[in-house]
PDB file of C-alpha atoms in Angstrom:
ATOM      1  CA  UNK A   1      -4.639  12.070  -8.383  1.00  0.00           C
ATOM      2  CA  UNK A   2      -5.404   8.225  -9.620  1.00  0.00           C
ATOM      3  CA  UNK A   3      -3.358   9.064 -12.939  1.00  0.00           C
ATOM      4  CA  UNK A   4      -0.671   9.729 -10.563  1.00  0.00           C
ATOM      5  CA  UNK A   5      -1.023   7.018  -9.224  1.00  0.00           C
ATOM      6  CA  UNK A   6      -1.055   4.946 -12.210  1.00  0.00           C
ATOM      7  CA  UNK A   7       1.842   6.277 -13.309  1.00  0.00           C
ATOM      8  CA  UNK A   8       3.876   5.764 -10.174  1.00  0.00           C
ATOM      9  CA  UNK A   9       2.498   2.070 -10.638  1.00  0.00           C
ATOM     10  CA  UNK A  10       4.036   1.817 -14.022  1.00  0.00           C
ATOM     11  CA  UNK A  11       7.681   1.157 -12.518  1.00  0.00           C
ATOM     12  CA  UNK A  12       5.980  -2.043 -11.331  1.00  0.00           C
ATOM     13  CA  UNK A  13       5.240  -3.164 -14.814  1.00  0.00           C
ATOM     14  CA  UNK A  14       1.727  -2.204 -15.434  1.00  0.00           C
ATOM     15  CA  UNK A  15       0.636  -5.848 -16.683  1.00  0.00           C
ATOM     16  CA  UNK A  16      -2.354  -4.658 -19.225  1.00  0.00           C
ATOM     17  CA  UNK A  17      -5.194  -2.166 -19.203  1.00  0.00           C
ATOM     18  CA  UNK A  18      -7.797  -4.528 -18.812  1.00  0.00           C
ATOM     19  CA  UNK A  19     -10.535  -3.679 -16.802  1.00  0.00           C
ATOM     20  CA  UNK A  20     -11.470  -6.157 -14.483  1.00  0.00           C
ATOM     21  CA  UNK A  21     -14.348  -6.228 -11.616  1.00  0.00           C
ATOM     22  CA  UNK A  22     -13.852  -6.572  -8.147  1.00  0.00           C
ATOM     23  CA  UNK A  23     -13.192  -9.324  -5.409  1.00  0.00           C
ATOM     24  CA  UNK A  24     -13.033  -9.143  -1.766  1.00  0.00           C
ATOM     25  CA  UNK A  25     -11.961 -11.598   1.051  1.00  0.00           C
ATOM     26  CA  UNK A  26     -11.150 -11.474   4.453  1.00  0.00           C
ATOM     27  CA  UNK A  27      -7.848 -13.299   5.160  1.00  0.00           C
ATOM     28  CA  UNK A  28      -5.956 -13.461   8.759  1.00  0.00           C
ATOM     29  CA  UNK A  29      -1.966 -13.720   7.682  1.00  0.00           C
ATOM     30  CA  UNK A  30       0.481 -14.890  10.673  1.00  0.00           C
ATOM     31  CA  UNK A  31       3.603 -13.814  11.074  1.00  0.00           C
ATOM     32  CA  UNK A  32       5.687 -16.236  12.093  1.00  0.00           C
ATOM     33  CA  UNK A  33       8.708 -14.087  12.605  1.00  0.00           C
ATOM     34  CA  UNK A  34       6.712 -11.981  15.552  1.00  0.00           C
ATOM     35  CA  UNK A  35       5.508 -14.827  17.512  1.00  0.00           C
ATOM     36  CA  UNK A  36       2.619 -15.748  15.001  1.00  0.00           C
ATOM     37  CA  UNK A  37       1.525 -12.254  14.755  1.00  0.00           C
ATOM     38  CA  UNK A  38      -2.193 -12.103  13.273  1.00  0.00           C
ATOM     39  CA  UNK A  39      -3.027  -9.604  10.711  1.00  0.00           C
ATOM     40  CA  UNK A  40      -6.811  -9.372   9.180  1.00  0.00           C
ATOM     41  CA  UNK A  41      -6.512  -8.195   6.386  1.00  0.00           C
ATOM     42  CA  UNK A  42      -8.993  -7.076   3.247  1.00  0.00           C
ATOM     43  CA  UNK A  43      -7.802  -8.157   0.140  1.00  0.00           C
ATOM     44  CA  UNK A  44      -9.185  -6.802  -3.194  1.00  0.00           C
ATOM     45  CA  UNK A  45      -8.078  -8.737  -6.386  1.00  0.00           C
ATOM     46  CA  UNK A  46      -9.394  -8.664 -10.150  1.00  0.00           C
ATOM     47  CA  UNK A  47     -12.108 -10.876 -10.406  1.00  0.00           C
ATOM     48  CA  UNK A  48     -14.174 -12.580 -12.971  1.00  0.00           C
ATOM     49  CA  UNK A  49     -17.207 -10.486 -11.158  1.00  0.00           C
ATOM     50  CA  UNK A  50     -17.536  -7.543  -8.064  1.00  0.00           C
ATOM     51  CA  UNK A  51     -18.367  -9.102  -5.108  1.00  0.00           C
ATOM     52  CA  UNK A  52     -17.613 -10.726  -1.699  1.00  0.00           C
ATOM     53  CA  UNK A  53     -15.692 -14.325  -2.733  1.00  0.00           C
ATOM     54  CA  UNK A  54     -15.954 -14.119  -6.261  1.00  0.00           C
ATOM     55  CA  UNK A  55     -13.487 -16.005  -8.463  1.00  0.00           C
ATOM     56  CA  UNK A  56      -9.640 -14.225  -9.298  1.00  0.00           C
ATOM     57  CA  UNK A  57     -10.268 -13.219 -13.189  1.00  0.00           C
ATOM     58  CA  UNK A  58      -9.559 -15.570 -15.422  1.00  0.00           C
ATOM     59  CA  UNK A  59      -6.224 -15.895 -17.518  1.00  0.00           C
ATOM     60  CA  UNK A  60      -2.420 -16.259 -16.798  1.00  0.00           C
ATOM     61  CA  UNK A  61      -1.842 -12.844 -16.169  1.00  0.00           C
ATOM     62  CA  UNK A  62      -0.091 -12.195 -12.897  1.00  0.00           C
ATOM     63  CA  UNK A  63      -0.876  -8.784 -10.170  1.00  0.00           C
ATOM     64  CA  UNK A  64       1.524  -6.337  -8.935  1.00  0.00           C
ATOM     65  CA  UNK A  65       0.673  -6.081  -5.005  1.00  0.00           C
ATOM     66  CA  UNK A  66      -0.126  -2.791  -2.854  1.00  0.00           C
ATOM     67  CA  UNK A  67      -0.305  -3.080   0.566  1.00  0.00           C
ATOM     68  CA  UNK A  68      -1.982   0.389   2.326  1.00  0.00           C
ATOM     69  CA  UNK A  69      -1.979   1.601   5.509  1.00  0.00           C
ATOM     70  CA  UNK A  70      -5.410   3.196   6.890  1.00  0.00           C
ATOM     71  CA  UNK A  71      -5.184   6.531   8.828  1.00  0.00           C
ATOM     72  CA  UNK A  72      -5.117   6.936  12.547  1.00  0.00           C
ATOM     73  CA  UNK A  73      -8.698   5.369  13.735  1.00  0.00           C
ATOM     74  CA  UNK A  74      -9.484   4.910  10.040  1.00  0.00           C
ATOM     75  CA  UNK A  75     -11.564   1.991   8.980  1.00  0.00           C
ATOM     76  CA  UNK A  76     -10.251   0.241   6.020  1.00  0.00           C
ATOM     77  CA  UNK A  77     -13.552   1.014   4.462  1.00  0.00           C
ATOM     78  CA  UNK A  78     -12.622   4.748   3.854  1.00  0.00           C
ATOM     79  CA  UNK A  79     -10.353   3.180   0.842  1.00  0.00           C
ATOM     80  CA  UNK A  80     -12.574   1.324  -0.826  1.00  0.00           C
ATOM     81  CA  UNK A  81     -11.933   4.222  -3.722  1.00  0.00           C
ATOM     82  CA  UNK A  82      -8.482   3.694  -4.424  1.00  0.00           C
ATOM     83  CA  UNK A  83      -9.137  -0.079  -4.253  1.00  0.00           C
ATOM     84  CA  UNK A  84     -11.659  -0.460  -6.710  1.00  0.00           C
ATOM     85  CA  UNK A  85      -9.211   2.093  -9.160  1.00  0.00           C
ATOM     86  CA  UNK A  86      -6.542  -0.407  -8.878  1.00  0.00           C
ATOM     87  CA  UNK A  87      -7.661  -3.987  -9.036  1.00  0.00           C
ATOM     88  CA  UNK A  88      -9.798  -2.487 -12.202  1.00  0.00           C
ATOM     89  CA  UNK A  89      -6.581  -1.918 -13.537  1.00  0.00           C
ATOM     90  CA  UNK A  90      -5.052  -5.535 -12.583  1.00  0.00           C
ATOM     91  CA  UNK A  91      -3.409  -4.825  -8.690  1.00  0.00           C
ATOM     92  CA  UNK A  92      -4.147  -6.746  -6.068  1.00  0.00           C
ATOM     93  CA  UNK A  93      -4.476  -4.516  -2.840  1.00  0.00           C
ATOM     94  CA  UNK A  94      -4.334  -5.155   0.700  1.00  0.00           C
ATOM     95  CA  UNK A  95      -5.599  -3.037   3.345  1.00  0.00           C
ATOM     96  CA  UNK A  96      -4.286  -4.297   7.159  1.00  0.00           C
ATOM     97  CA  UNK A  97      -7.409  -3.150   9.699  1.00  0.00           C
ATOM     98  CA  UNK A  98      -3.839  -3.812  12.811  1.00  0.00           C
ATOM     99  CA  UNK A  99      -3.665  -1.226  14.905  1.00  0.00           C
ATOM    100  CA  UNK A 100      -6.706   0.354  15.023  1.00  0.00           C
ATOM    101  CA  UNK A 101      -6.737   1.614  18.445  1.00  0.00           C
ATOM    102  CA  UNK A 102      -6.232   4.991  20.039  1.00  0.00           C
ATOM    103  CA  UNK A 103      -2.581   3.779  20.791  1.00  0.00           C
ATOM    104  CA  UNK A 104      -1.253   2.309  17.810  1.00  0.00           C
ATOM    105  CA  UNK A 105       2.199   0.863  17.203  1.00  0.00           C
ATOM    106  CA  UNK A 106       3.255   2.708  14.030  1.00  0.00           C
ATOM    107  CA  UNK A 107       6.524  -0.037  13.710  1.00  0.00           C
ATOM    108  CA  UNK A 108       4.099  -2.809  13.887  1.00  0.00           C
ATOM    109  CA  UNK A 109       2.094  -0.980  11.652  1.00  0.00           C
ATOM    110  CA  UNK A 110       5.311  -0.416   9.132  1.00  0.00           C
ATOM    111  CA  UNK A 111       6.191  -4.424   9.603  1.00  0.00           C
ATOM    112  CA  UNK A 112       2.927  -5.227   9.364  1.00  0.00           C
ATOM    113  CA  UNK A 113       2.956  -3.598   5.906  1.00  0.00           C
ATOM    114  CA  UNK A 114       6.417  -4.638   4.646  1.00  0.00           C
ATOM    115  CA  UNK A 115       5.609  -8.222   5.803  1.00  0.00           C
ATOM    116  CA  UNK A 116       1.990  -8.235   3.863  1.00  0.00           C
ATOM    117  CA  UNK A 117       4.418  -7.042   0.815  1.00  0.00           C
ATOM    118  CA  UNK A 118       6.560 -10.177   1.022  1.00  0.00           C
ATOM    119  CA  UNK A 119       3.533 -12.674   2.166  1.00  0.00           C
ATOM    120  CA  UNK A 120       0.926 -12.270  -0.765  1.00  0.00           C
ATOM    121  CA  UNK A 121       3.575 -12.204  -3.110  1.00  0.00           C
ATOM    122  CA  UNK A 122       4.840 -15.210  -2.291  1.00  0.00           C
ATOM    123  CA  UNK A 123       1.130 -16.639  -2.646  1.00  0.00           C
ATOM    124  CA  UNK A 124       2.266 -17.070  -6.365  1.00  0.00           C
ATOM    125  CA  UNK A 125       3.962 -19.988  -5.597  1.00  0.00           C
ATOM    126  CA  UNK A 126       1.159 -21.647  -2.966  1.00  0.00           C
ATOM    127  CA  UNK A 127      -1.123 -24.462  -4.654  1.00  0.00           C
ATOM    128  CA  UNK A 128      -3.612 -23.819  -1.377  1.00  0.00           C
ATOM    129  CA  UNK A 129      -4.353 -20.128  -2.404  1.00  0.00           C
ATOM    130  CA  UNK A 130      -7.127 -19.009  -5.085  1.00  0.00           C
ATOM    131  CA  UNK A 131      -3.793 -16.446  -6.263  1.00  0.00           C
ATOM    132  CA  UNK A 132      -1.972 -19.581  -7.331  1.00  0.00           C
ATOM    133  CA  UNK A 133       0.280 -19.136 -10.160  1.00  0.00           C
ATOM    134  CA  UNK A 134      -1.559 -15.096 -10.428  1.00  0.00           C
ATOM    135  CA  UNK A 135       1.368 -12.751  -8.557  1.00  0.00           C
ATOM    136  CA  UNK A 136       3.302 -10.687  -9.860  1.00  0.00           C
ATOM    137  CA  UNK A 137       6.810 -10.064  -7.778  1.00  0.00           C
ATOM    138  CA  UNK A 138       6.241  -6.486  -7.979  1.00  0.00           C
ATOM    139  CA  UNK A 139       5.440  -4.503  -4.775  1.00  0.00           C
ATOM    140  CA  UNK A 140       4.249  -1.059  -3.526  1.00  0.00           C
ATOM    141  CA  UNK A 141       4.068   0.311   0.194  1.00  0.00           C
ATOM    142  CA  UNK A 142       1.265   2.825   0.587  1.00  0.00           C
ATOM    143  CA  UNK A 143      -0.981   4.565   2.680  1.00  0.00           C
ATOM    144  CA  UNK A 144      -2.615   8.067   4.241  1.00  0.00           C
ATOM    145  CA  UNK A 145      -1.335   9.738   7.462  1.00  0.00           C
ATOM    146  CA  UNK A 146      -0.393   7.118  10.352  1.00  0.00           C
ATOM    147  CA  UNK A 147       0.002   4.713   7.398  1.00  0.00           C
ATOM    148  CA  UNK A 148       1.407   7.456   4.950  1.00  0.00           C
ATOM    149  CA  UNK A 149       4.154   7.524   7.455  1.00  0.00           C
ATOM    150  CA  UNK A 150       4.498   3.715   8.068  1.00  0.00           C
ATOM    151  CA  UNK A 151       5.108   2.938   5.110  1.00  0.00           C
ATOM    152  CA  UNK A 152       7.900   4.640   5.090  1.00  0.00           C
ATOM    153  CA  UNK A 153       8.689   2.284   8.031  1.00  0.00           C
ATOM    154  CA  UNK A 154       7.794  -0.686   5.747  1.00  0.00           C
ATOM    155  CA  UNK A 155      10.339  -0.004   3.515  1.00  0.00           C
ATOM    156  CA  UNK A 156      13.293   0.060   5.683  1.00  0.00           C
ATOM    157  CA  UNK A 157      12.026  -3.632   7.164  1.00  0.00           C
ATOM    158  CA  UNK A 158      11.655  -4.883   3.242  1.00  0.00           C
ATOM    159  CA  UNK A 159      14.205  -3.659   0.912  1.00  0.00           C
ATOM    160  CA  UNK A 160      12.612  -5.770  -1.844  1.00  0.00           C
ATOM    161  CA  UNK A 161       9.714  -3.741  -1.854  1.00  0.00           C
ATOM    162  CA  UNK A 162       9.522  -1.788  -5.464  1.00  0.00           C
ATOM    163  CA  UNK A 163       7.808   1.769  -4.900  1.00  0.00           C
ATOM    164  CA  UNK A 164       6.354   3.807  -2.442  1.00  0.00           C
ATOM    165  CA  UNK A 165       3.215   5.991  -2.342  1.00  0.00           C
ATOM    166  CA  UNK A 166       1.355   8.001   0.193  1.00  0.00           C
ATOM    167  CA  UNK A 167      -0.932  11.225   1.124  1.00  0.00           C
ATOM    168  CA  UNK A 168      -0.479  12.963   3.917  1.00  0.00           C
ATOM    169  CA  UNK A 169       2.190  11.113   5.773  1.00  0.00           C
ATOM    170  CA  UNK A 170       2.294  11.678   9.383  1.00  0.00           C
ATOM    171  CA  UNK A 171       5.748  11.113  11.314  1.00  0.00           C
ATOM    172  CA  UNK A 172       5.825   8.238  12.926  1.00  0.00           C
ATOM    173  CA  UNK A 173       7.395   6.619  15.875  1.00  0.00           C
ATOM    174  CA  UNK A 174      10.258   5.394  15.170  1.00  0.00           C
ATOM    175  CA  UNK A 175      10.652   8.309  12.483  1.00  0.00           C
ATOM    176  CA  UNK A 176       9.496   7.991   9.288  1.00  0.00           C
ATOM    177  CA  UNK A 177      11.269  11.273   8.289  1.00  0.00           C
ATOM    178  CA  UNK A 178      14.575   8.620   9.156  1.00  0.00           C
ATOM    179  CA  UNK A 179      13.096   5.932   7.554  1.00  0.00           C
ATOM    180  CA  UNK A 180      13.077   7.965   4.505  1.00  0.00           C
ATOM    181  CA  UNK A 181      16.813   8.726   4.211  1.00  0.00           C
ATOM    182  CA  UNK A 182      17.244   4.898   3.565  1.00  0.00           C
ATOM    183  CA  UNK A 183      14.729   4.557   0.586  1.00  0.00           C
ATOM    184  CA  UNK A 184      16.080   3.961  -2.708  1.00  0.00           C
ATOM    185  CA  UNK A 185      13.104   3.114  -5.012  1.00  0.00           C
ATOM    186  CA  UNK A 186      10.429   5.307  -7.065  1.00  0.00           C
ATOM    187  CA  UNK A 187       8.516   7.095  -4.495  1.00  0.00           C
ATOM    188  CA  UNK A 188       5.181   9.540  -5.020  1.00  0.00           C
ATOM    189  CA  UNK A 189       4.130  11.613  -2.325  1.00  0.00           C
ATOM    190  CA  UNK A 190       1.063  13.757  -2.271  1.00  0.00           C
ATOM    191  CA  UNK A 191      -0.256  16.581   0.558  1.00  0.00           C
ATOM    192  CA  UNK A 192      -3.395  19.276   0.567  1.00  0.00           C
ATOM    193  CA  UNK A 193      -1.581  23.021   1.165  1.00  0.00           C
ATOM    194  CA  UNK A 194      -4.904  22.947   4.012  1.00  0.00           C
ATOM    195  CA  UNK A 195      -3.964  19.981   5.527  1.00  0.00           C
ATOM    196  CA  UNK A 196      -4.354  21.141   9.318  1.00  0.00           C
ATOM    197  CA  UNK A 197      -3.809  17.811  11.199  1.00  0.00           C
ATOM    198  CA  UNK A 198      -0.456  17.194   8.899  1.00  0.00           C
ATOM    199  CA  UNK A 199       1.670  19.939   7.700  1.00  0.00           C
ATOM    200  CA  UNK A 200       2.872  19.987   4.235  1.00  0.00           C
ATOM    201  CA  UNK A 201       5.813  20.977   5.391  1.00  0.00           C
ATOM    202  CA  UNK A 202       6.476  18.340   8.071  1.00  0.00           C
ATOM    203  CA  UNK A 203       5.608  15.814   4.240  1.00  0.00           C
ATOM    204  CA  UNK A 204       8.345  17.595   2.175  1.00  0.00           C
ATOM    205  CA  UNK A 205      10.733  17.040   4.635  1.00  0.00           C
ATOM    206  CA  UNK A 206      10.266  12.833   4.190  1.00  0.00           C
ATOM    207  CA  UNK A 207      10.381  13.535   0.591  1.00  0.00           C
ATOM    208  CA  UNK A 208      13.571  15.832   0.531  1.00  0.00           C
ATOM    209  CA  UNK A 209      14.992  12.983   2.798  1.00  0.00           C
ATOM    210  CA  UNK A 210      14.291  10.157  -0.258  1.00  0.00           C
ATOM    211  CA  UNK A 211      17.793   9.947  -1.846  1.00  0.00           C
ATOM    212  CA  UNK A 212      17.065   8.399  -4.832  1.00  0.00           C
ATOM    213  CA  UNK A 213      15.960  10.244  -8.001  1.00  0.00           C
ATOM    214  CA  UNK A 214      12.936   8.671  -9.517  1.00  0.00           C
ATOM    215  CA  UNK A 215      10.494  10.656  -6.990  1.00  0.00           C
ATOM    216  CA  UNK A 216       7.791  13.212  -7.332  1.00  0.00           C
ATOM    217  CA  UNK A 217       6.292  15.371  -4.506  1.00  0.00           C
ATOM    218  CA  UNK A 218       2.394  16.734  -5.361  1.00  0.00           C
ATOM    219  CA  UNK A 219       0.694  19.259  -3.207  1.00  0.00           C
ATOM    220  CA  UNK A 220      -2.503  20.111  -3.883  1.00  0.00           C
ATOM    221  CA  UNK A 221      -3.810  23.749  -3.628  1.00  0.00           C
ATOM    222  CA  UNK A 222      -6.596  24.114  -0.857  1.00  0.00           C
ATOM    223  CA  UNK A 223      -7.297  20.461  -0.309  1.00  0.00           C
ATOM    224  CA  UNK A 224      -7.329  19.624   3.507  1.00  0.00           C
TER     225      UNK A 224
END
């Protein structure tokens, strides 16, 4: 599954096959455009050693950015996996712990992804951040069930973003299934033929609904 990953992450520009360690922060992002909206946020970047704070690795390489969506009631902890994967490969990823609750909003959810897209990219260009000078342009939507199916959703609010990825994408409200008909970038979507909370078939259908070409649909025998 992380090979498949990877190689969805390639039509970002892979920037090397370094492998780096670690880095965590904390970082509260506002959006400005939704009255100051505050998003906490765990960041994971390559650093120059694992750990809470550490230093971004050294050089002048710059990170391709995933933002991922948690499940429904999901810590952001659960990820921690597919986090460590990537920034060992040279991504930064983001995990937003919004909408947490047993009553989430799935379109904040989706703009809360799509705007996380635009925001740490742009951090490339900020002399106040420790990512000074360190992004790449290159974006990827993500995430698993609720998020699966928001980022669908984060798409349609930021066309700029570059691919899309996600296991076990639930529909959404507004629709993610619509959101999909709209998407026009690589896109890699992966179910379990067990899954009982999401059906595969109720996944296939967002995929079928992906117009553009460069996509790949994976379902995995018995996994849930």
């Amino acid at each position: 599954m992380r090979v498949l990953i990877s190689l969805l992450l390639l039509c970002m520009v892979l920037p090397s096959f370094s492998q780096y360690a670690m880095g965590k922060r904390t970082i509260v992002f506002y959006d400005n455009n939704r009255s100051g909206r505050a998003i906490s946020t765990e960041l994971y970047y390559p650093a120059t050693s694992a750990g809470t704070g550490t230093p971004l690795a050294a050089g002048t390489e710059k990170f391709p950015v995933v933002v991922f969506g948690h499940g429904f009631v999901m810590p952001t902890t659960a990820y921690t996996w597919l986090a460590d994967s990537l920034t060992r490969n040279g991504y930064i990823v983001a995990f937003p712990s919004t909408e947490s609750s047993f009553s989430p909003s799935h379109d904040n959810f989706g703009k809360d992804i799509a705007f996380l897209c635009q925001r740490i990219s742009s951090l490339n260009d900020s002399t106040a951040s420790f990512l000074y000078g360190r992004v790449s342009a290159k974006t990827a939507a993500a995430g698993h069930s609720m998020g699966g199916g928001s980022s669908f959703l984060a798409m349609a609010a930021n066309t700029n973003i570059n691919a899309i990825f996600n296991f076990a994408a639930a529909e959404t409200n507004p629709s993610a299934k619509t959101a999909a008909l709209g998407i026009q970038k690589p896109a890699l979507i992966f179910s379990g033929s067990s899954d009982c909370i999401v059906a595969p078939s109720e996944q296939l259908q967002m995929y079928n609904n992906i117009p553009y070409t460069c996509k790949s649909y994976i379902n995995i025998n018995n996994a849930l």
